Amino acid sequence: MKYLFSSFGAYGLAVALLLMCSSKARAQDDLLQKLEAQTTDSLHTDYTQATFKGTRVINGHSVETPGQGTLLFLISHRFGTLNSGAYNFFGLDEATIRLGLEYGLTDKLTVGVGRSSLEKTFDGFGKYRLLRQSTGLHTMPVSVTVFASAALNSLKFTGPEHPTDTRFTYTYQALIARKFSTNLSLQLMPTLVHRNLVDTRAEQNDVYALGFAGRQKLTKRVALTMEYYYLLPGHTADEFRNSLSAGFDIETGGHVFQLHFTNSRGMIEKFFIPQTTGKWQKGDIYFGFNISRAFTLKPKA
Amino acid sequence: MNYWLLLVLYLLPLARPDAASKYSTRTGMISFFSSTFIEDIEAHNNQVGALLDLTSGQVAFSVTMKAFQFKRTLMQEHFNENYIESDKFPRSTFAGKLLNFQPTQLNQPGPQEVQVEGDLTIHGVKRHIKVPGTLELKGNQLLAKSKFIVAPADYNIEIPALVRENIAKTVEVTVSLACDPAPQQP
């Protein structure tokens, strides 16, 4: 019995010594652990950033807005179709362009204007971030941005003159996105395009569509993107194609380059949603790019 | 009887610094500044958690990286997405010890120079550093300040060739904390 105690005592001493040594080494980390326990993530709301790289996925808008005081200059460009042959340099001879400016009035509210060479169209839009995906104190599974735009066709009438309001097309969209991981973001876009004037009686003034978009980051600065707008059944869906686009986002400092292939020629909603004619399987594919450059006009205090 | 009085008198000064040996804050300030010929980059963060134990001289910091506020929205996005990778490494931490420090030093008025040595972890990379700072007891609060240099390259923070000229090789970090006495351990 005595022997047992003494041996236990010796072991105990050794253990105690070991504990003392290790506790000294660990004390700093213990303090850090105590601190981590005190400053848990539940105290702050952690908003998800950069669900998409740019304010556009490809043709359509993403949930992103430029942020307060930031002016974006956008150049969007589409060449002709790839199947137009060597004579047309596989589409490179042709060009459709849109120049745009958009400005973040606040972190949530953005206004923008643009001019497309297609049908000499002017467009203006407003975009508001309704909800932001977040964790922590406030948890929100998705980001929601609402979008409304008006587009004005300024081509001269070939026939009799119509009142000005016949030139307008309006688009209303809800952009619902979730960043599932650092690399994967998906977006859903229920859309309504209202055209004040259509060519024939059979055509729809109101065209409903459901858009899907995704981004998969390949490296820190390169991402694969894809976008699809499904036209809800109706005359427009019968006569026109669904818009399908795929491309790459490449980011360098204040620029975002987006290179893509799409069956849509126009770069605003009124064109690519109800007026896409290209068929991918026939090679009616437009190669194009978007370049956006950010200027900080008003730095945050 | 006299012995007792002596004992009490002897213990009294010891009891004072003991009143609050641990100080903590959740709203400390850390800012950093990078200056190059092309542009200045500046960000500040006021969600810094810190715990200082004056008796043992131990110090711990925890910084939520997403809480850094930049003047340019895009810089903030790049900082989190490309450089610090806040999703992967949400916090930076420091765990260290004050060197050659006696709590009685703080009985003197004004900021007291101290040295801190310990492990700084940024972007998942842990490095042993030694930095200068000051401590000051002001009223009920312990003010801790420090200014030191961090090289992003030391913490595996890659800066692509294209913007290498925009971001300085070394970044000046300023820490400023006003700590309150920590509540006694339950």
Coordinates of C-alpha atoms in Angstrom, one line a residue:
Chain A
M1 CA 0.0 0.0 0.0
K2 CA 2.7 2.4 1.0
Y3 CA 4.7 1.4 -2.1
L4 CA 1.7 2.2 -4.2
F5 CA 1.3 5.6 -2.7
S6 CA 4.9 6.5 -3.1
S7 CA 4.9 5.4 -6.7
F8 CA 1.7 7.3 -7.3
G9 CA 3.3 10.2 -5.6
A10 CA 6.3 10.1 -7.9
Y11 CA 4.0 9.8 -11.0
G12 CA 1.8 12.5 -9.6
L13 CA 4.8 14.8 -9.2
A14 CA 5.9 14.1 -12.7
V15 CA 2.4 14.7 -14.0
A16 CA 2.1 17.9 -12.0
L17 CA 5.5 19.1 -13.3
L18 CA 4.5 18.3 -16.9
L19 CA 1.2 20.1 -16.4
M20 CA 3.0 23.1 -15.0
C21 CA 5.3 23.3 -17.9
S22 CA 2.6 22.8 -20.5
S23 CA 0.2 25.2 -18.7
K24 CA 2.8 27.9 -18.9
A25 CA 3.2 27.3 -22.6
R26 CA -0.5 27.1 -23.1
A27 CA -1.5 30.0 -20.9
Q28 CA -1.3 32.5 -23.8
D29 CA -3.5 30.3 -26.0
D30 CA -5.9 29.9 -23.1
L31 CA -6.2 33.6 -22.9
L32 CA -6.9 33.7 -26.6
Q33 CA -9.5 31.0 -26.3
K34 CA -11.2 32.9 -23.5
L35 CA -11.2 36.0 -25.7
E36 CA -12.6 34.1 -28.7
A37 CA -15.4 32.8 -26.4
Q38 CA -16.2 36.4 -25.5
T39 CA -16.1 37.8 -29.0
T40 CA -18.3 35.3 -30.7
D41 CA -19.5 35.9 -34.2
S42 CA -23.1 36.2 -33.0
L43 CA -22.3 39.7 -31.9
H44 CA -21.9 41.1 -35.4
T45 CA -23.7 40.7 -38.7
D46 CA -21.4 39.3 -41.3
Y47 CA -22.6 40.4 -44.8
T48 CA -21.7 38.2 -47.7
Q49 CA -19.5 40.1 -50.2
A50 CA -18.9 39.7 -53.9
T51 CA -21.6 37.2 -54.8
F52 CA -20.8 38.1 -58.4
K53 CA -17.8 40.0 -59.6
G54 CA -19.5 42.6 -61.6
T55 CA -22.9 44.3 -61.7
R56 CA -23.7 42.1 -64.8
V57 CA -23.6 38.4 -64.9
I58 CA -23.3 38.4 -68.7
N59 CA -26.2 40.2 -70.5
G60 CA -28.4 40.6 -67.4
H61 CA -27.8 42.2 -64.1
S62 CA -26.4 40.6 -61.0
V63 CA -27.4 41.4 -57.4
E64 CA -24.3 43.5 -57.1
T65 CA -24.3 47.3 -57.0
P66 CA -21.2 49.6 -57.2
G67 CA -21.3 50.9 -53.6
Q68 CA -21.7 54.4 -52.5
G69 CA -19.8 57.0 -54.4
T70 CA -18.5 54.6 -57.1
L71 CA -19.1 55.4 -60.7
L72 CA -18.8 52.5 -63.2
F73 CA -18.1 53.0 -66.8
L74 CA -19.2 50.0 -68.9
I75 CA -18.4 49.1 -72.4
S76 CA -20.4 46.1 -73.7
H77 CA -19.7 44.8 -77.1
R78 CA -21.0 42.0 -79.3
F79 CA -19.5 40.9 -82.6
G80 CA -21.6 39.2 -85.3
T81 CA -22.4 35.5 -85.3
L82 CA -19.6 32.9 -85.5
N83 CA -21.5 31.1 -88.4
S84 CA -21.4 34.2 -90.6
G85 CA -18.3 32.7 -92.3
A86 CA -14.8 33.7 -93.3
Y87 CA -16.1 36.5 -95.5
N88 CA -17.5 38.2 -92.4
F89 CA -14.3 37.2 -90.4
F90 CA -16.6 34.9 -88.3
G91 CA -18.5 37.9 -87.0
L92 CA -15.7 40.2 -86.1
D93 CA -16.5 42.6 -89.0
E94 CA -19.8 43.4 -87.2
A95 CA -20.2 45.2 -84.0
T96 CA -23.0 46.1 -81.6
I97 CA -22.1 48.2 -78.7
R98 CA -23.6 49.6 -75.5
L99 CA -21.9 52.3 -73.5
G100 CA -23.1 52.8 -69.9
L101 CA -22.6 54.6 -66.7
E102 CA -23.9 53.6 -63.3
Y103 CA -23.5 55.3 -60.0
G104 CA -24.0 54.1 -56.4
L105 CA -26.0 56.8 -54.7
T106 CA -25.8 54.7 -51.6
D107 CA -24.5 51.2 -50.9
K108 CA -28.0 50.0 -51.7
L109 CA -29.3 52.3 -54.4
T110 CA -27.8 52.6 -57.9
V111 CA -28.9 54.5 -60.9
G112 CA -27.6 54.0 -64.4
V113 CA -27.9 55.1 -68.0
G114 CA -26.8 53.6 -71.3
R115 CA -27.0 53.8 -75.0
S116 CA -27.1 50.8 -77.3
S117 CA -26.2 51.0 -81.0
L118 CA -28.9 48.4 -81.6
E119 CA -32.1 50.4 -82.6
K120 CA -30.3 53.5 -81.2
T121 CA -31.7 52.7 -77.8
F122 CA -31.3 54.8 -74.7
D123 CA -31.9 53.1 -71.4
G124 CA -32.1 54.2 -67.8
F125 CA -32.5 52.0 -64.7
G126 CA -32.7 51.9 -60.9
K127 CA -31.5 49.1 -58.8
Y128 CA -32.1 48.6 -55.1
R129 CA -30.6 46.1 -52.7
L130 CA -33.5 44.9 -50.6
L131 CA -31.8 42.2 -48.7
R132 CA -28.2 41.1 -48.2
Q133 CA -27.1 37.5 -47.5
S134 CA -25.7 37.5 -44.0
T135 CA -24.7 35.4 -41.0
G136 CA -24.1 36.2 -37.4
L137 CA -26.5 38.5 -35.5
H138 CA -28.9 38.7 -38.4
T139 CA -29.1 35.7 -40.6
M140 CA -30.4 36.0 -44.2
P141 CA -30.0 33.1 -46.6
V142 CA -30.2 35.1 -49.8
S143 CA -29.5 38.5 -51.3
V144 CA -32.4 40.2 -53.1
T145 CA -32.0 43.2 -55.4
V146 CA -34.9 44.7 -57.3
F147 CA -34.4 46.2 -60.7
A148 CA -36.5 48.4 -63.0
S149 CA -35.5 49.9 -66.3
A150 CA -37.0 51.9 -69.2
A151 CA -35.6 51.7 -72.7
L152 CA -36.4 54.2 -75.5
N153 CA -36.0 53.2 -79.1
S154 CA -34.9 56.4 -80.9
L155 CA -34.9 55.0 -84.5
K156 CA -36.7 57.3 -86.9
F157 CA -40.1 55.8 -87.8
T158 CA -40.2 54.5 -91.3
G159 CA -44.0 54.6 -91.6
P160 CA -46.4 57.1 -90.0
E161 CA -45.3 58.9 -86.9
H162 CA -46.4 57.3 -83.5
P163 CA -46.7 59.0 -80.2
T164 CA -43.5 58.9 -78.1
D165 CA -44.8 56.5 -75.5
T166 CA -45.0 53.8 -78.1
R167 CA -41.2 53.8 -78.1
F168 CA -40.8 52.7 -74.5
T169 CA -40.1 49.2 -73.1
Y170 CA -40.1 48.6 -69.3
T171 CA -38.4 45.8 -67.5
Y172 CA -39.0 44.7 -63.9
Q173 CA -36.9 42.1 -62.2
A174 CA -36.2 40.6 -58.9
L175 CA -32.7 39.2 -58.5
I176 CA -32.4 36.6 -55.9
A177 CA -28.9 35.2 -55.3
R178 CA -27.0 33.1 -52.9
K179 CA -23.3 32.6 -52.5
F180 CA -23.1 29.0 -51.6
S181 CA -19.3 29.0 -51.0
T182 CA -16.4 31.2 -51.9
N183 CA -16.5 29.8 -55.3
L184 CA -20.1 29.1 -56.2
S185 CA -22.9 31.7 -56.5
L186 CA -26.3 31.1 -58.1
Q187 CA -29.0 33.6 -59.0
L188 CA -32.7 33.4 -59.9
M189 CA -34.3 36.2 -61.9
P190 CA -38.1 36.4 -62.3
T191 CA -38.7 39.0 -65.0
L192 CA -41.4 41.0 -66.7
V193 CA -40.8 42.9 -69.9
H194 CA -43.6 45.3 -70.9
R195 CA -43.6 46.7 -74.4
N196 CA -45.8 49.6 -75.1
L197 CA -45.9 48.8 -78.8
V198 CA -45.5 45.5 -80.6
D199 CA -45.4 44.8 -84.4
T200 CA -48.4 42.5 -84.6
R201 CA -51.6 42.0 -82.8
A202 CA -50.6 38.4 -81.9
E203 CA -47.4 39.5 -80.1
Q204 CA -47.4 39.9 -76.4
N205 CA -47.0 43.3 -74.8
D206 CA -46.1 41.6 -71.5
V207 CA -43.4 38.9 -71.7
Y208 CA -42.6 36.9 -68.6
A209 CA -39.3 35.1 -68.2
L210 CA -37.4 33.3 -65.5
G211 CA -33.7 33.7 -65.5
F212 CA -31.0 31.5 -64.0
A213 CA -27.4 32.5 -63.6
G214 CA -24.3 31.0 -61.9
R215 CA -20.7 31.8 -61.2
Q216 CA -18.0 29.3 -60.5
K217 CA -14.7 30.7 -59.5
L218 CA -11.7 28.9 -61.1
T219 CA -9.0 31.0 -59.5
K220 CA -9.1 34.0 -57.2
R221 CA -9.5 36.3 -60.2
V222 CA -11.0 34.1 -62.9
A223 CA -14.6 32.8 -62.9
L224 CA -16.8 30.8 -65.2
T225 CA -20.2 32.3 -65.6
M226 CA -23.5 31.2 -67.2
E227 CA -26.8 32.8 -67.8
Y228 CA -30.1 31.5 -69.1
Y229 CA -33.5 33.2 -69.6
Y230 CA -36.5 30.9 -70.0
L231 CA -39.4 32.5 -71.7
L232 CA -42.7 31.5 -70.1
P233 CA -45.1 29.8 -72.7
G234 CA -46.7 32.3 -75.0
H235 CA -46.4 33.7 -78.5
T236 CA -43.0 35.2 -77.8
A237 CA -41.7 31.9 -76.5
D238 CA -42.9 30.2 -79.7
E239 CA -41.4 32.8 -82.1
F240 CA -38.2 33.5 -80.3
R241 CA -35.4 31.6 -78.5
N242 CA -34.4 31.5 -74.9
S243 CA -31.2 33.5 -74.2
L244 CA -28.3 31.3 -73.3
S245 CA -24.8 32.7 -72.5
A246 CA -21.6 31.4 -71.0
G247 CA -18.3 33.2 -70.4
F248 CA -15.4 34.1 -68.2
D249 CA -14.9 36.9 -65.7
I250 CA -11.4 38.2 -65.4
E251 CA -10.6 40.7 -62.7
T252 CA -7.6 43.0 -62.6
G253 CA -7.6 45.8 -60.0
G254 CA -10.3 48.2 -60.8
H255 CA -11.3 46.5 -64.0
V256 CA -13.5 43.6 -64.7
F257 CA -13.3 41.9 -68.1
Q258 CA -16.0 39.6 -69.1
L259 CA -15.6 37.5 -72.2
H260 CA -18.6 35.5 -73.4
F261 CA -20.5 33.6 -76.0
T262 CA -24.3 34.2 -76.3
N263 CA -27.1 33.7 -78.7
S264 CA -28.4 37.2 -78.0
R265 CA -27.3 40.3 -79.9
G266 CA -28.6 43.0 -77.6
M267 CA -27.2 43.9 -74.2
I268 CA -30.3 45.2 -72.4
E269 CA -33.3 43.3 -71.2
K270 CA -35.7 44.5 -73.9
F271 CA -33.4 42.8 -76.5
F272 CA -32.1 39.7 -75.0
I273 CA -35.2 38.5 -73.2
P274 CA -38.1 38.8 -75.8
Q275 CA -36.0 39.3 -79.0
T276 CA -33.3 36.6 -79.0
T277 CA -33.3 34.9 -82.4
G278 CA -30.0 33.0 -82.4
K279 CA -29.8 29.2 -82.2
W280 CA -26.8 27.8 -80.4
Q281 CA -27.0 24.5 -82.4
K282 CA -26.9 26.4 -85.7
G283 CA -23.9 28.5 -84.6
D284 CA -25.8 31.8 -84.2
I285 CA -23.4 32.6 -81.5
Y286 CA -22.2 36.1 -80.8
F287 CA -18.8 36.5 -79.2
G288 CA -18.6 39.6 -77.0
F289 CA -17.2 41.3 -74.0
N290 CA -18.0 43.6 -71.2
I291 CA -15.4 45.9 -69.6
S292 CA -16.2 47.8 -66.5
R293 CA -14.0 50.4 -64.9
A294 CA -14.7 51.7 -61.4
F295 CA -14.0 55.2 -60.4
T296 CA -14.4 56.3 -56.8
L297 CA -15.9 59.7 -56.9
K298 CA -16.7 60.1 -53.3
P299 CA -14.5 58.1 -50.9
K300 CA -16.2 57.0 -47.7
A301 CA -15.4 59.1 -44.7
Chain B
M1 CA -2.0 43.4 17.6
N2 CA 0.8 45.5 16.1
Y3 CA 1.8 42.6 13.9
W4 CA -1.7 42.4 12.5
L5 CA -1.7 46.1 11.7
L6 CA 1.7 45.8 10.1
L7 CA 0.4 42.9 8.0
V8 CA -2.6 44.8 6.9
L9 CA -0.4 47.8 6.0
Y10 CA 1.9 45.5 4.2
L11 CA -0.8 43.9 2.1
L12 CA -2.7 47.1 1.3
P13 CA -0.5 48.4 -1.6
L14 CA -0.5 44.9 -3.0
A15 CA -4.3 44.8 -2.9
R16 CA -4.7 47.9 -5.1
P17 CA -3.3 46.7 -8.5
D18 CA -5.1 43.4 -7.8
A19 CA -8.4 45.2 -7.9
A20 CA -8.4 44.9 -11.6
S21 CA -5.6 42.7 -13.1
K22 CA -7.5 41.7 -16.2
Y23 CA -8.7 44.2 -18.8
S24 CA -10.7 43.6 -21.9
T25 CA -12.5 45.3 -24.8
R26 CA -14.5 44.3 -27.8
T27 CA -14.4 47.6 -29.6
G28 CA -10.7 48.2 -29.9
M29 CA -9.4 50.0 -33.0
I30 CA -6.9 48.7 -35.5
S31 CA -6.0 50.5 -38.6
F32 CA -3.4 50.0 -41.3
F33 CA -1.9 52.1 -43.9
S34 CA 0.0 51.3 -47.1
S35 CA 1.5 54.1 -49.1
T36 CA 3.0 54.0 -52.5
F37 CA 3.8 56.4 -55.3
I38 CA 0.5 55.4 -57.0
E39 CA -2.1 55.3 -54.2
D40 CA -2.6 55.2 -50.5
I41 CA -4.6 52.3 -49.0
E42 CA -6.1 52.8 -45.6
A43 CA -8.5 50.8 -43.5
H44 CA -9.8 50.8 -40.0
N45 CA -11.5 48.3 -37.8
N46 CA -13.3 49.0 -34.5
Q47 CA -14.3 45.4 -33.7
V48 CA -11.1 44.3 -32.1
G49 CA -11.4 42.0 -29.2
A50 CA -8.5 42.1 -26.6
L51 CA -7.8 40.6 -23.2
L52 CA -4.9 41.8 -21.1
D53 CA -3.8 40.1 -17.9
L54 CA -1.5 42.5 -16.0
T55 CA -0.6 40.0 -13.3
S56 CA 0.8 37.4 -15.7
G57 CA 1.6 39.9 -18.4
Q58 CA -0.4 38.0 -21.0
V59 CA -2.0 39.7 -23.9
A60 CA -4.5 38.3 -26.5
F61 CA -6.1 40.0 -29.6
S62 CA -8.7 38.8 -32.0
V63 CA -9.5 40.8 -35.1
T64 CA -12.5 40.2 -37.4
M65 CA -11.1 40.8 -40.8
K66 CA -14.3 41.6 -42.6
A67 CA -14.8 44.5 -40.2
F68 CA -12.0 46.5 -41.9
Q69 CA -13.6 49.5 -43.5
F70 CA -12.0 51.0 -46.6
K71 CA -12.7 54.3 -48.3
R72 CA -13.2 52.5 -51.6
T73 CA -15.8 49.7 -51.7
L74 CA -13.8 47.9 -54.3
M75 CA -10.6 47.9 -52.2
Q76 CA -12.6 46.4 -49.4
E77 CA -13.9 43.6 -51.7
H78 CA -10.4 42.9 -53.0
F79 CA -9.0 42.8 -49.5
N80 CA -11.5 40.2 -48.4
E81 CA -11.8 38.2 -51.6
N82 CA -8.3 38.2 -53.0
Y83 CA -5.7 39.0 -50.3
I84 CA -6.9 38.1 -46.8
E85 CA -9.5 35.5 -48.0
S86 CA -11.8 36.3 -45.1
D87 CA -14.1 33.4 -45.8
K88 CA -11.2 31.0 -45.2
F89 CA -9.5 33.0 -42.5
P90 CA -12.1 35.2 -40.8
R91 CA -9.9 36.3 -37.9
S92 CA -6.4 37.4 -37.2
T93 CA -5.1 36.8 -33.7
F94 CA -2.2 37.7 -31.5
A95 CA -1.3 35.8 -28.3
G96 CA 1.7 37.0 -26.4
K97 CA 3.4 38.3 -23.3
L98 CA 4.6 41.7 -22.0
L99 CA 8.4 41.6 -21.6
N100 CA 10.0 42.6 -18.3
F101 CA 6.8 44.1 -17.1
Q102 CA 5.7 44.9 -13.5
P103 CA 2.1 46.0 -12.9
T104 CA 3.5 48.6 -10.5
Q105 CA 4.9 50.5 -13.5
L106 CA 1.4 51.6 -14.3
N107 CA 1.2 53.5 -11.0
Q108 CA 3.2 56.2 -12.7
P109 CA 1.3 58.8 -14.7
G110 CA 1.5 58.8 -18.5
P111 CA 2.0 56.1 -21.1
Q112 CA 4.5 53.5 -20.1
E113 CA 6.7 51.9 -22.7
V114 CA 6.4 48.2 -23.0
Q115 CA 7.5 45.4 -25.3
V116 CA 5.3 42.6 -26.4
E117 CA 6.4 39.3 -27.8
G118 CA 4.2 36.6 -29.2
D119 CA 2.5 34.9 -32.1
L120 CA 0.7 36.9 -34.7
T121 CA -1.6 34.9 -37.0
I122 CA -2.8 36.5 -40.2
H123 CA -4.2 34.7 -43.3
G124 CA -3.6 31.4 -41.4
V125 CA 0.1 32.0 -41.1
K126 CA 1.6 32.2 -37.6
R127 CA 4.7 34.2 -37.0
H128 CA 6.6 35.1 -33.9
I129 CA 7.0 38.9 -33.5
K130 CA 8.2 41.4 -31.0
V131 CA 6.7 44.9 -31.1
P132 CA 6.9 48.0 -28.9
G133 CA 3.8 49.7 -27.4
T134 CA 2.6 51.8 -24.5
L135 CA 0.2 51.1 -21.6
E136 CA -1.5 53.7 -19.5
L137 CA -3.9 53.5 -16.6
K138 CA -6.3 56.4 -17.0
G139 CA -9.2 56.4 -14.5
N140 CA -10.8 53.0 -14.7
Q141 CA -9.5 52.2 -18.2
L142 CA -6.3 50.7 -19.5
L143 CA -5.1 52.4 -22.7
A144 CA -3.0 50.2 -24.9
K145 CA -1.3 51.5 -28.0
S146 CA 1.1 50.1 -30.5
K147 CA 2.4 50.8 -34.0
F148 CA 4.3 48.2 -36.0
I149 CA 5.1 47.0 -39.5
V150 CA 3.7 44.0 -41.2
A151 CA 4.9 42.6 -44.5
P152 CA 2.1 40.9 -46.5
A153 CA 4.6 38.6 -48.1
D154 CA 5.5 37.2 -44.7
Y155 CA 1.9 35.9 -44.3
N156 CA 1.6 34.4 -47.8
I157 CA -0.5 37.2 -49.0
E158 CA 0.0 37.2 -52.8
I159 CA -0.1 40.4 -54.7
P160 CA -0.4 39.9 -58.4
A161 CA 2.2 41.6 -60.7
L162 CA -0.4 43.9 -62.2
V163 CA -1.1 45.8 -58.9
R164 CA 2.2 45.2 -57.2
E165 CA 3.1 48.8 -57.7
N166 CA -0.1 49.9 -55.9
I167 CA 0.4 48.0 -52.7
A168 CA 3.4 48.7 -50.5
K169 CA 5.8 45.9 -49.5
T170 CA 5.2 46.8 -45.8
V171 CA 2.0 48.0 -44.1
E172 CA 2.0 50.1 -41.0
V173 CA -0.4 48.8 -38.4
T174 CA -1.7 51.0 -35.6
V175 CA -3.4 49.5 -32.5
S176 CA -5.4 51.6 -30.1
L177 CA -7.4 50.1 -27.3
A178 CA -9.4 51.4 -24.4
C179 CA -9.9 48.4 -22.1
D180 CA -12.3 48.2 -19.2
P181 CA -11.7 46.0 -16.2
A182 CA -12.8 42.5 -17.1
P183 CA -15.5 41.1 -15.1
Q184 CA -14.3 38.7 -12.4
Q185 CA -14.3 35.0 -13.4
P186 CA -17.4 33.3 -12.2

